[in-house]
């Protein structure tokens, strides 16, 4: 079912001065009241959290008597929103931004049509103050256009998921409610206090490091906010394997390119300098939670002592009290 937005209109997304919906020339001898809400509009998306809205108008009527005049305006909001079609979209389908850009393919510009695509990838974090502007570009990159993104287009807020509503990026809380600012705590609990998990930290510094692969640490299933960092420039290479010894990357004495990997039910981001002589650090990060145990490995290529730190968060098991 759809999730109600609490009846409040977002700041800036609707005119909250209902007198603008009223007839001109009201006086103290005028009564004001809200008309009925309209039906909810069609959902702006077929999947991935669209937006639907309904509105009402402030009505007025002149009174024949000046005695006991009513309110000067209707109180409340003239438009309200809620989420709809919140189920995830198929992973191999077009993104909503792609669909919007493609919709311009039939338009004629400069005497001809063009093939349009988003200028930025979907996970691009906009530095601009207008994350709900849709930027499209032609396949050859020669032309660009910018229009307001449709309601329901995903956008990025600091630590909350966002969605575009009337051109403004509005939050969706961890409770799945539009305009909610409820956030996950470090344990992944919505509006939690952080007391239901343990933060594990450690470091790996072997004085007599041997060549080849060594275990840095084992990360259990259910881990969140994983971070493994090689703290100094070295020829060492971080690698990740499952508990059976299968390497996801940098195994079998081969170095993989730094990129994102889908591992253990989460996205694992592996980054390192392209040249070991460059400044910069090698690291592995993943948001989690993981659905299997992982072994963090280091491939030592020159026998020098590595300096690796690791940290992750684990939910605490429920306590059992003896009777």
PDB file of C-alpha atoms in Angstrom:
ATOM      1  CA  UNK A   1       0.000   0.000   0.000  1.00  0.00           C
ATOM      2  CA  UNK A   2       0.983   3.621  -0.360  1.00  0.00           C
ATOM      3  CA  UNK A   3       2.506   5.495   2.535  1.00  0.00           C
ATOM      4  CA  UNK A   4       0.807   8.675   3.680  1.00  0.00           C
ATOM      5  CA  UNK A   5       2.868  11.840   3.793  1.00  0.00           C
ATOM      6  CA  UNK A   6       1.259  12.988   7.017  1.00  0.00           C
ATOM      7  CA  UNK A   7      -0.938  15.491   5.256  1.00  0.00           C
ATOM      8  CA  UNK A   8       1.726  18.184   5.236  1.00  0.00           C
ATOM      9  CA  UNK A   9       2.890  19.815   2.065  1.00  0.00           C
ATOM     10  CA  UNK A  10       6.660  20.148   1.497  1.00  0.00           C
ATOM     11  CA  UNK A  11       8.195  23.548   1.950  1.00  0.00           C
ATOM     12  CA  UNK A  12       8.426  25.309  -1.356  1.00  0.00           C
ATOM     13  CA  UNK A  13       6.651  22.519  -3.247  1.00  0.00           C
ATOM     14  CA  UNK A  14       3.190  24.022  -2.961  1.00  0.00           C
ATOM     15  CA  UNK A  15       1.626  27.362  -2.240  1.00  0.00           C
ATOM     16  CA  UNK A  16       0.845  27.247   1.456  1.00  0.00           C
ATOM     17  CA  UNK A  17      -0.939  30.588   1.502  1.00  0.00           C
ATOM     18  CA  UNK A  18      -4.424  29.315   0.786  1.00  0.00           C
ATOM     19  CA  UNK A  19      -5.793  32.810   0.198  1.00  0.00           C
ATOM     20  CA  UNK A  20      -4.183  32.561  -3.231  1.00  0.00           C
ATOM     21  CA  UNK A  21      -6.874  29.999  -4.056  1.00  0.00           C
ATOM     22  CA  UNK A  22      -9.655  32.323  -2.856  1.00  0.00           C
ATOM     23  CA  UNK A  23     -11.684  34.885  -4.704  1.00  0.00           C
ATOM     24  CA  UNK A  24     -10.362  38.418  -4.600  1.00  0.00           C
ATOM     25  CA  UNK A  25     -11.728  41.123  -2.349  1.00  0.00           C
ATOM     26  CA  UNK A  26     -12.471  39.188   0.850  1.00  0.00           C
ATOM     27  CA  UNK A  27     -13.610  41.191   3.877  1.00  0.00           C
ATOM     28  CA  UNK A  28     -14.260  40.479   7.541  1.00  0.00           C
ATOM     29  CA  UNK A  29     -17.814  39.677   6.483  1.00  0.00           C
ATOM     30  CA  UNK A  30     -16.623  36.689   4.410  1.00  0.00           C
ATOM     31  CA  UNK A  31     -16.715  33.018   5.485  1.00  0.00           C
ATOM     32  CA  UNK A  32     -13.935  30.691   4.322  1.00  0.00           C
ATOM     33  CA  UNK A  33     -13.904  26.890   4.178  1.00  0.00           C
ATOM     34  CA  UNK A  34     -12.059  24.114   2.412  1.00  0.00           C
ATOM     35  CA  UNK A  35     -13.614  22.294  -0.525  1.00  0.00           C
ATOM     36  CA  UNK A  36     -13.316  18.507  -0.857  1.00  0.00           C
ATOM     37  CA  UNK A  37      -9.964  16.904  -1.614  1.00  0.00           C
ATOM     38  CA  UNK A  38      -9.633  15.819  -5.247  1.00  0.00           C
ATOM     39  CA  UNK A  39      -8.908  12.185  -6.076  1.00  0.00           C
ATOM     40  CA  UNK A  40      -5.255  11.126  -5.849  1.00  0.00           C
ATOM     41  CA  UNK A  41      -3.455  11.707  -9.149  1.00  0.00           C
ATOM     42  CA  UNK A  42      -2.022   8.795 -11.128  1.00  0.00           C
ATOM     43  CA  UNK A  43       1.312   7.555  -9.738  1.00  0.00           C
ATOM     44  CA  UNK A  44       4.253   9.311 -11.415  1.00  0.00           C
ATOM     45  CA  UNK A  45       6.150   6.003 -11.729  1.00  0.00           C
ATOM     46  CA  UNK A  46       5.350   2.326 -12.288  1.00  0.00           C
ATOM     47  CA  UNK A  47       7.989   1.191  -9.742  1.00  0.00           C
ATOM     48  CA  UNK A  48      10.792   2.539  -7.553  1.00  0.00           C
ATOM     49  CA  UNK A  49       8.709   4.971  -5.434  1.00  0.00           C
ATOM     50  CA  UNK A  50       6.621   7.416  -7.408  1.00  0.00           C
ATOM     51  CA  UNK A  51       4.617  10.347  -6.064  1.00  0.00           C
ATOM     52  CA  UNK A  52       0.872  10.991  -6.118  1.00  0.00           C
ATOM     53  CA  UNK A  53      -0.915  14.123  -4.917  1.00  0.00           C
ATOM     54  CA  UNK A  54      -4.328  15.584  -4.212  1.00  0.00           C
ATOM     55  CA  UNK A  55      -5.437  19.157  -3.686  1.00  0.00           C
ATOM     56  CA  UNK A  56      -8.333  21.194  -2.378  1.00  0.00           C
ATOM     57  CA  UNK A  57      -9.381  24.798  -2.807  1.00  0.00           C
ATOM     58  CA  UNK A  58     -10.231  27.464  -0.283  1.00  0.00           C
ATOM     59  CA  UNK A  59     -13.801  28.585  -0.882  1.00  0.00           C
ATOM     60  CA  UNK A  60     -15.448  31.748   0.391  1.00  0.00           C
ATOM     61  CA  UNK A  61     -18.851  33.325   0.676  1.00  0.00           C
ATOM     62  CA  UNK A  62     -19.832  36.853   1.646  1.00  0.00           C
ATOM     63  CA  UNK A  63     -21.966  37.045   4.737  1.00  0.00           C
ATOM     64  CA  UNK A  64     -25.062  39.231   4.892  1.00  0.00           C
ATOM     65  CA  UNK A  65     -24.253  40.141   8.494  1.00  0.00           C
ATOM     66  CA  UNK A  66     -20.963  41.516   9.778  1.00  0.00           C
ATOM     67  CA  UNK A  67     -21.565  40.009  13.214  1.00  0.00           C
ATOM     68  CA  UNK A  68     -19.272  37.138  14.262  1.00  0.00           C
ATOM     69  CA  UNK A  69     -17.191  37.161  11.113  1.00  0.00           C
ATOM     70  CA  UNK A  70     -15.180  33.974  10.516  1.00  0.00           C
ATOM     71  CA  UNK A  71     -11.517  33.289   9.704  1.00  0.00           C
ATOM     72  CA  UNK A  72      -9.659  35.559   7.313  1.00  0.00           C
ATOM     73  CA  UNK A  73      -8.331  32.471   5.434  1.00  0.00           C
ATOM     74  CA  UNK A  74      -8.550  28.698   5.368  1.00  0.00           C
ATOM     75  CA  UNK A  75      -5.999  27.132   7.721  1.00  0.00           C
ATOM     76  CA  UNK A  76      -4.014  24.111   6.586  1.00  0.00           C
ATOM     77  CA  UNK A  77      -2.473  23.031   3.328  1.00  0.00           C
ATOM     78  CA  UNK A  78      -3.970  23.087  -0.154  1.00  0.00           C
ATOM     79  CA  UNK A  79      -1.968  20.135  -1.517  1.00  0.00           C
ATOM     80  CA  UNK A  80      -0.621  16.903  -0.060  1.00  0.00           C
ATOM     81  CA  UNK A  81       1.517  14.060  -1.357  1.00  0.00           C
ATOM     82  CA  UNK A  82       2.208  10.396  -0.723  1.00  0.00           C
ATOM     83  CA  UNK A  83       4.463   7.692  -2.134  1.00  0.00           C
ATOM     84  CA  UNK A  84       3.118   5.030  -4.499  1.00  0.00           C
ATOM     85  CA  UNK A  85       4.482   2.020  -6.399  1.00  0.00           C
ATOM     86  CA  UNK A  86       7.305   1.663  -3.878  1.00  0.00           C
ATOM     87  CA  UNK A  87       8.407  -1.805  -5.048  1.00  0.00           C
ATOM     88  CA  UNK A  88      11.883  -1.948  -6.601  1.00  0.00           C
ATOM     89  CA  UNK A  89      12.260  -1.721 -10.374  1.00  0.00           C
ATOM     90  CA  UNK A  90      13.754  -4.635 -12.373  1.00  0.00           C
ATOM     91  CA  UNK A  91      17.570  -4.351 -12.162  1.00  0.00           C
ATOM     92  CA  UNK A  92      18.039  -4.635 -15.943  1.00  0.00           C
ATOM     93  CA  UNK A  93      15.450  -2.004 -16.864  1.00  0.00           C
ATOM     94  CA  UNK A  94      15.954   1.637 -17.820  1.00  0.00           C
ATOM     95  CA  UNK A  95      16.349   4.164 -15.013  1.00  0.00           C
ATOM     96  CA  UNK A  96      13.654   6.813 -14.538  1.00  0.00           C
ATOM     97  CA  UNK A  97      16.102   9.527 -15.662  1.00  0.00           C
ATOM     98  CA  UNK A  98      16.872   7.520 -18.820  1.00  0.00           C
ATOM     99  CA  UNK A  99      13.144   7.250 -19.582  1.00  0.00           C
ATOM    100  CA  UNK A 100      12.706  11.003 -19.159  1.00  0.00           C
ATOM    101  CA  UNK A 101      15.629  11.829 -21.466  1.00  0.00           C
ATOM    102  CA  UNK A 102      14.467   9.280 -24.068  1.00  0.00           C
ATOM    103  CA  UNK A 103      11.064  11.000 -24.118  1.00  0.00           C
ATOM    104  CA  UNK A 104      12.756  13.891 -25.975  1.00  0.00           C
ATOM    105  CA  UNK A 105      13.881  11.610 -28.847  1.00  0.00           C
ATOM    106  CA  UNK A 106      10.770  12.466 -30.855  1.00  0.00           C
ATOM    107  CA  UNK A 107      11.177  16.245 -30.430  1.00  0.00           C
ATOM    108  CA  UNK A 108      12.702  18.224 -33.291  1.00  0.00           C
ATOM    109  CA  UNK A 109      15.656  20.497 -32.411  1.00  0.00           C
ATOM    110  CA  UNK A 110      17.584  22.400 -35.073  1.00  0.00           C
ATOM    111  CA  UNK A 111      15.484  20.748 -37.767  1.00  0.00           C
ATOM    112  CA  UNK A 112      16.117  17.145 -36.689  1.00  0.00           C
ATOM    113  CA  UNK A 113      15.595  14.648 -33.884  1.00  0.00           C
ATOM    114  CA  UNK A 114      18.344  13.432 -31.534  1.00  0.00           C
ATOM    115  CA  UNK A 115      18.998  10.441 -29.295  1.00  0.00           C
ATOM    116  CA  UNK A 116      19.037  11.698 -25.687  1.00  0.00           C
ATOM    117  CA  UNK A 117      20.524  10.141 -22.557  1.00  0.00           C
ATOM    118  CA  UNK A 118      21.249  11.376 -18.988  1.00  0.00           C
ATOM    119  CA  UNK A 119      24.357  13.545 -18.727  1.00  0.00           C
ATOM    120  CA  UNK A 120      25.191  12.117 -15.287  1.00  0.00           C
ATOM    121  CA  UNK A 121      24.957   8.533 -13.970  1.00  0.00           C
ATOM    122  CA  UNK A 122      22.075   7.804 -11.587  1.00  0.00           C
ATOM    123  CA  UNK A 123      24.309   7.553  -8.514  1.00  0.00           C
ATOM    124  CA  UNK A 124      26.021  10.887  -9.258  1.00  0.00           C
ATOM    125  CA  UNK A 125      25.895  13.201  -6.239  1.00  0.00           C
ATOM    126  CA  UNK A 126      25.099  16.677  -7.546  1.00  0.00           C
ATOM    127  CA  UNK A 127      27.199  19.481  -6.126  1.00  0.00           C
ATOM    128  CA  UNK A 128      24.635  21.976  -7.374  1.00  0.00           C
ATOM    129  CA  UNK A 129      21.767  23.168  -5.218  1.00  0.00           C
ATOM    130  CA  UNK A 130      19.309  21.796  -7.784  1.00  0.00           C
ATOM    131  CA  UNK A 131      19.484  17.991  -7.673  1.00  0.00           C
ATOM    132  CA  UNK A 132      16.006  17.857  -9.264  1.00  0.00           C
ATOM    133  CA  UNK A 133      17.141  19.371 -12.548  1.00  0.00           C
ATOM    134  CA  UNK A 134      17.250  16.713 -15.268  1.00  0.00           C
ATOM    135  CA  UNK A 135      20.336  17.066 -17.484  1.00  0.00           C
ATOM    136  CA  UNK A 136      20.207  15.222 -20.821  1.00  0.00           C
ATOM    137  CA  UNK A 137      22.818  15.066 -23.557  1.00  0.00           C
ATOM    138  CA  UNK A 138      22.911  13.697 -27.095  1.00  0.00           C
ATOM    139  CA  UNK A 139      24.809  10.498 -27.888  1.00  0.00           C
ATOM    140  CA  UNK A 140      27.612  12.543 -29.502  1.00  0.00           C
ATOM    141  CA  UNK A 141      27.727  14.969 -26.563  1.00  0.00           C
ATOM    142  CA  UNK A 142      27.207  17.960 -28.866  1.00  0.00           C
ATOM    143  CA  UNK A 143      23.916  19.159 -27.358  1.00  0.00           C
ATOM    144  CA  UNK A 144      22.488  19.306 -23.870  1.00  0.00           C
ATOM    145  CA  UNK A 145      19.119  20.169 -22.382  1.00  0.00           C
ATOM    146  CA  UNK A 146      17.963  20.795 -18.833  1.00  0.00           C
ATOM    147  CA  UNK A 147      14.382  20.473 -17.568  1.00  0.00           C
ATOM    148  CA  UNK A 148      12.836  19.906 -14.127  1.00  0.00           C
ATOM    149  CA  UNK A 149      12.890  16.193 -13.269  1.00  0.00           C
ATOM    150  CA  UNK A 150       9.484  14.559 -12.917  1.00  0.00           C
ATOM    151  CA  UNK A 151       7.988  13.861  -9.496  1.00  0.00           C
ATOM    152  CA  UNK A 152       9.351  10.586  -8.168  1.00  0.00           C
ATOM    153  CA  UNK A 153      12.850  11.005  -9.638  1.00  0.00           C
ATOM    154  CA  UNK A 154      15.358   9.847  -7.037  1.00  0.00           C
ATOM    155  CA  UNK A 155      17.762  12.479  -5.690  1.00  0.00           C
ATOM    156  CA  UNK A 156      20.505  12.515  -3.078  1.00  0.00           C
ATOM    157  CA  UNK A 157      20.299  14.127   0.356  1.00  0.00           C
ATOM    158  CA  UNK A 158      23.091  14.101   2.947  1.00  0.00           C
ATOM    159  CA  UNK A 159      22.157  10.946   4.865  1.00  0.00           C
ATOM    160  CA  UNK A 160      18.643  10.287   3.620  1.00  0.00           C
ATOM    161  CA  UNK A 161      17.143   8.887   0.470  1.00  0.00           C
ATOM    162  CA  UNK A 162      15.429  11.645  -1.495  1.00  0.00           C
ATOM    163  CA  UNK A 163      12.746  12.010  -4.137  1.00  0.00           C
ATOM    164  CA  UNK A 164      11.858  14.985  -6.334  1.00  0.00           C
ATOM    165  CA  UNK A 165       8.522  16.641  -5.567  1.00  0.00           C
ATOM    166  CA  UNK A 166       7.611  19.756  -7.584  1.00  0.00           C
ATOM    167  CA  UNK A 167      11.270  20.377  -8.412  1.00  0.00           C
ATOM    168  CA  UNK A 168      12.599  20.041  -4.842  1.00  0.00           C
ATOM    169  CA  UNK A 169      14.490  17.106  -3.328  1.00  0.00           C
ATOM    170  CA  UNK A 170      12.378  15.872  -0.404  1.00  0.00           C
ATOM    171  CA  UNK A 171      13.427  13.217   2.127  1.00  0.00           C
ATOM    172  CA  UNK A 172      12.121   9.679   2.520  1.00  0.00           C
ATOM    173  CA  UNK A 173      12.852   8.497   6.057  1.00  0.00           C
ATOM    174  CA  UNK A 174      14.008   5.014   7.035  1.00  0.00           C
ATOM    175  CA  UNK A 175      10.345   4.430   7.941  1.00  0.00           C
ATOM    176  CA  UNK A 176       9.529   4.722   4.229  1.00  0.00           C
ATOM    177  CA  UNK A 177       7.455   7.880   4.687  1.00  0.00           C
ATOM    178  CA  UNK A 178       7.725  10.935   2.436  1.00  0.00           C
ATOM    179  CA  UNK A 179       8.961  14.100   4.259  1.00  0.00           C
ATOM    180  CA  UNK A 180      10.106  11.952   7.219  1.00  0.00           C
ATOM    181  CA  UNK A 181      13.621  12.616   8.537  1.00  0.00           C
ATOM    182  CA  UNK A 182      13.902   9.376  10.525  1.00  0.00           C
ATOM    183  CA  UNK A 183      17.378   7.898  10.037  1.00  0.00           C
ATOM    184  CA  UNK A 184      19.102   4.562  10.609  1.00  0.00           C
ATOM    185  CA  UNK A 185      21.488   4.394  13.540  1.00  0.00           C
ATOM    186  CA  UNK A 186      24.946   2.807  13.166  1.00  0.00           C
ATOM    187  CA  UNK A 187      23.332  -0.601  13.731  1.00  0.00           C
ATOM    188  CA  UNK A 188      20.909  -0.174  10.853  1.00  0.00           C
ATOM    189  CA  UNK A 189      17.925   0.271  13.196  1.00  0.00           C
ATOM    190  CA  UNK A 190      15.398   2.950  12.217  1.00  0.00           C
ATOM    191  CA  UNK A 191      15.394   5.673  14.891  1.00  0.00           C
ATOM    192  CA  UNK A 192      17.588   3.424  17.067  1.00  0.00           C
ATOM    193  CA  UNK A 193      20.008   4.661  19.715  1.00  0.00           C
ATOM    194  CA  UNK A 194      23.025   2.664  18.517  1.00  0.00           C
ATOM    195  CA  UNK A 195      22.970   0.287  21.484  1.00  0.00           C
ATOM    196  CA  UNK A 196      22.050  -2.889  19.593  1.00  0.00           C
ATOM    197  CA  UNK A 197      25.405  -3.466  17.907  1.00  0.00           C
ATOM    198  CA  UNK A 198      29.132  -3.649  18.562  1.00  0.00           C
ATOM    199  CA  UNK A 199      31.818  -1.697  16.705  1.00  0.00           C
ATOM    200  CA  UNK A 200      34.849  -3.891  15.977  1.00  0.00           C
ATOM    201  CA  UNK A 201      38.208  -2.282  15.193  1.00  0.00           C
ATOM    202  CA  UNK A 202      41.699  -3.671  14.828  1.00  0.00           C
ATOM    203  CA  UNK A 203      45.000  -3.431  13.008  1.00  0.00           C
ATOM    204  CA  UNK A 204      47.335  -5.828  11.255  1.00  0.00           C
ATOM    205  CA  UNK A 205      51.058  -5.186  11.552  1.00  0.00           C
ATOM    206  CA  UNK A 206      53.204  -8.279  11.077  1.00  0.00           C
ATOM    207  CA  UNK A 207      56.845  -7.670  11.916  1.00  0.00           C
ATOM    208  CA  UNK A 208      58.068 -10.748  10.072  1.00  0.00           C
ATOM    209  CA  UNK A 209      55.723 -10.705   7.097  1.00  0.00           C
ATOM    210  CA  UNK A 210      56.107 -13.579   4.653  1.00  0.00           C
ATOM    211  CA  UNK A 211      55.604 -13.392   0.915  1.00  0.00           C
ATOM    212  CA  UNK A 212      52.264 -14.437  -0.535  1.00  0.00           C
ATOM    213  CA  UNK A 213      48.779 -14.293   1.001  1.00  0.00           C
ATOM    214  CA  UNK A 214      48.062 -13.876   4.713  1.00  0.00           C
ATOM    215  CA  UNK A 215      44.781 -13.537   6.622  1.00  0.00           C
ATOM    216  CA  UNK A 216      44.208 -10.006   7.942  1.00  0.00           C
ATOM    217  CA  UNK A 217      40.879 -10.703   9.671  1.00  0.00           C
ATOM    218  CA  UNK A 218      37.640 -12.653   9.334  1.00  0.00           C
ATOM    219  CA  UNK A 219      34.459 -10.585   8.994  1.00  0.00           C
ATOM    220  CA  UNK A 220      31.328 -12.492  10.096  1.00  0.00           C
ATOM    221  CA  UNK A 221      28.006 -12.482   8.242  1.00  0.00           C
ATOM    222  CA  UNK A 222      25.755  -9.563   9.196  1.00  0.00           C
ATOM    223  CA  UNK A 223      28.592  -7.015   9.285  1.00  0.00           C
ATOM    224  CA  UNK A 224      27.856  -3.378   8.371  1.00  0.00           C
ATOM    225  CA  UNK A 225      29.974  -0.308   7.635  1.00  0.00           C
ATOM    226  CA  UNK A 226      33.039  -2.348   6.706  1.00  0.00           C
ATOM    227  CA  UNK A 227      36.287  -0.455   6.124  1.00  0.00           C
ATOM    228  CA  UNK A 228      39.723  -1.975   5.488  1.00  0.00           C
ATOM    229  CA  UNK A 229      42.569   0.462   4.798  1.00  0.00           C
ATOM    230  CA  UNK A 230      46.241  -0.005   3.880  1.00  0.00           C
ATOM    231  CA  UNK A 231      47.686   2.901   5.847  1.00  0.00           C
ATOM    232  CA  UNK A 232      51.007   3.345   4.037  1.00  0.00           C
ATOM    233  CA  UNK A 233      52.266   3.224   0.490  1.00  0.00           C
ATOM    234  CA  UNK A 234      53.462  -0.288  -0.248  1.00  0.00           C
ATOM    235  CA  UNK A 235      53.537  -3.061  -2.823  1.00  0.00           C
ATOM    236  CA  UNK A 236      51.014  -5.006  -0.716  1.00  0.00           C
ATOM    237  CA  UNK A 237      47.637  -5.759  -2.288  1.00  0.00           C
ATOM    238  CA  UNK A 238      44.392  -6.203  -0.342  1.00  0.00           C
ATOM    239  CA  UNK A 239      42.182  -9.117  -1.398  1.00  0.00           C
ATOM    240  CA  UNK A 240      38.801 -10.520  -0.386  1.00  0.00           C
ATOM    241  CA  UNK A 241      37.830 -14.190  -0.219  1.00  0.00           C
ATOM    242  CA  UNK A 242      34.982 -16.315   1.102  1.00  0.00           C
ATOM    243  CA  UNK A 243      35.417 -18.787   3.964  1.00  0.00           C
ATOM    244  CA  UNK A 244      36.165 -21.612   1.506  1.00  0.00           C
ATOM    245  CA  UNK A 245      39.102 -19.697   0.013  1.00  0.00           C
ATOM    246  CA  UNK A 246      37.479 -18.480  -3.211  1.00  0.00           C
ATOM    247  CA  UNK A 247      38.826 -15.023  -4.099  1.00  0.00           C
ATOM    248  CA  UNK A 248      36.417 -12.325  -5.256  1.00  0.00           C
ATOM    249  CA  UNK A 249      39.245 -10.042  -6.378  1.00  0.00           C
ATOM    250  CA  UNK A 250      43.064  -9.860  -6.331  1.00  0.00           C
ATOM    251  CA  UNK A 251      43.395 -13.647  -5.931  1.00  0.00           C
ATOM    252  CA  UNK A 252      45.742 -16.123  -7.646  1.00  0.00           C
ATOM    253  CA  UNK A 253      48.545 -13.532  -7.700  1.00  0.00           C
ATOM    254  CA  UNK A 254      46.664 -11.281 -10.127  1.00  0.00           C
ATOM    255  CA  UNK A 255      45.689  -7.658  -9.459  1.00  0.00           C
ATOM    256  CA  UNK A 256      42.187  -6.556 -10.489  1.00  0.00           C
ATOM    257  CA  UNK A 257      41.207  -3.027 -11.464  1.00  0.00           C
ATOM    258  CA  UNK A 258      39.695  -0.903  -8.680  1.00  0.00           C
ATOM    259  CA  UNK A 259      35.903  -1.034  -9.039  1.00  0.00           C
ATOM    260  CA  UNK A 260      32.649  -2.037  -7.354  1.00  0.00           C
ATOM    261  CA  UNK A 261      31.893  -5.715  -6.756  1.00  0.00           C
ATOM    262  CA  UNK A 262      28.589  -7.371  -5.782  1.00  0.00           C
ATOM    263  CA  UNK A 263      29.699  -9.627  -2.936  1.00  0.00           C
ATOM    264  CA  UNK A 264      27.854 -11.224  -0.007  1.00  0.00           C
ATOM    265  CA  UNK A 265      24.625  -9.348  -0.676  1.00  0.00           C
ATOM    266  CA  UNK A 266      26.198  -5.888  -0.675  1.00  0.00           C
ATOM    267  CA  UNK A 267      28.281  -3.612  -2.911  1.00  0.00           C
ATOM    268  CA  UNK A 268      31.980  -3.820  -2.042  1.00  0.00           C
ATOM    269  CA  UNK A 269      34.014  -0.859  -3.286  1.00  0.00           C
ATOM    270  CA  UNK A 270      37.697  -1.571  -3.912  1.00  0.00           C
ATOM    271  CA  UNK A 271      39.964   1.411  -4.536  1.00  0.00           C
ATOM    272  CA  UNK A 272      43.724   1.867  -4.869  1.00  0.00           C
ATOM    273  CA  UNK A 273      46.155   4.181  -6.672  1.00  0.00           C
ATOM    274  CA  UNK A 274      46.733   3.088 -10.258  1.00  0.00           C
ATOM    275  CA  UNK A 275      50.479   3.247  -9.601  1.00  0.00           C
ATOM    276  CA  UNK A 276      52.026   2.094  -6.309  1.00  0.00           C
ATOM    277  CA  UNK A 277      54.324   5.130  -6.372  1.00  0.00           C
ATOM    278  CA  UNK A 278      51.388   7.546  -6.394  1.00  0.00           C
ATOM    279  CA  UNK A 279      50.157   9.103  -3.199  1.00  0.00           C
ATOM    280  CA  UNK A 280      46.873   7.668  -2.036  1.00  0.00           C
ATOM    281  CA  UNK A 281      45.695   4.698  -0.046  1.00  0.00           C
ATOM    282  CA  UNK A 282      44.296   1.299  -0.923  1.00  0.00           C
ATOM    283  CA  UNK A 283      41.009   0.459   0.751  1.00  0.00           C
ATOM    284  CA  UNK A 284      37.904  -1.729   0.755  1.00  0.00           C
ATOM    285  CA  UNK A 285      34.552  -0.370   1.973  1.00  0.00           C
ATOM    286  CA  UNK A 286      31.058  -1.886   2.067  1.00  0.00           C
ATOM    287  CA  UNK A 287      27.815  -0.714   3.621  1.00  0.00           C
ATOM    288  CA  UNK A 288      26.428  -4.203   4.298  1.00  0.00           C
ATOM    289  CA  UNK A 289      24.892  -6.075   5.922  1.00  0.00           C
ATOM    290  CA  UNK A 290      26.773  -9.066   4.508  1.00  0.00           C
ATOM    291  CA  UNK A 291      25.011 -12.406   4.091  1.00  0.00           C
ATOM    292  CA  UNK A 292      28.121 -14.584   4.442  1.00  0.00           C
ATOM    293  CA  UNK A 293      31.449 -14.561   6.257  1.00  0.00           C
ATOM    294  CA  UNK A 294      34.402 -12.961   4.460  1.00  0.00           C
ATOM    295  CA  UNK A 295      38.168 -13.280   4.823  1.00  0.00           C
ATOM    296  CA  UNK A 296      40.227 -10.141   4.304  1.00  0.00           C
ATOM    297  CA  UNK A 297      43.608 -11.119   2.868  1.00  0.00           C
ATOM    298  CA  UNK A 298      46.826  -9.275   2.072  1.00  0.00           C
ATOM    299  CA  UNK A 299      49.188 -10.297  -0.716  1.00  0.00           C
ATOM    300  CA  UNK A 300      52.678  -9.335   0.423  1.00  0.00           C
ATOM    301  CA  UNK A 301      55.053  -8.924  -2.512  1.00  0.00           C
ATOM    302  CA  UNK A 302      58.290  -7.777  -0.894  1.00  0.00           C
ATOM    303  CA  UNK A 303      58.407  -9.068   2.693  1.00  0.00           C
ATOM    304  CA  UNK A 304      58.030  -5.610   4.239  1.00  0.00           C
ATOM    305  CA  UNK A 305      55.686  -5.210   7.191  1.00  0.00           C
ATOM    306  CA  UNK A 306      52.184  -4.049   6.162  1.00  0.00           C
ATOM    307  CA  UNK A 307      50.083  -1.555   8.121  1.00  0.00           C
ATOM    308  CA  UNK A 308      46.380  -2.330   7.728  1.00  0.00           C
ATOM    309  CA  UNK A 309      43.441  -1.183   9.845  1.00  0.00           C
ATOM    310  CA  UNK A 310      39.963  -2.705   9.762  1.00  0.00           C
ATOM    311  CA  UNK A 311      36.599  -1.885  11.293  1.00  0.00           C
ATOM    312  CA  UNK A 312      33.007  -3.061  11.018  1.00  0.00           C
ATOM    313  CA  UNK A 313      29.775  -3.109  13.004  1.00  0.00           C
ATOM    314  CA  UNK A 314      27.930  -6.244  14.175  1.00  0.00           C
ATOM    315  CA  UNK A 315      24.472  -6.604  15.687  1.00  0.00           C
ATOM    316  CA  UNK A 316      24.648  -7.962  19.216  1.00  0.00           C
ATOM    317  CA  UNK A 317      22.986 -11.351  19.739  1.00  0.00           C
ATOM    318  CA  UNK A 318      19.851 -11.254  21.941  1.00  0.00           C
ATOM    319  CA  UNK A 319      20.676 -11.697  25.604  1.00  0.00           C
ATOM    320  CA  UNK A 320      19.557 -14.890  27.329  1.00  0.00           C
ATOM    321  CA  UNK A 321      18.702 -14.508  31.009  1.00  0.00           C
ATOM    322  CA  UNK A 322      19.066 -17.475  33.345  1.00  0.00           C
ATOM    323  CA  UNK A 323      15.852 -18.199  35.230  1.00  0.00           C
TER     324      UNK A 323
END
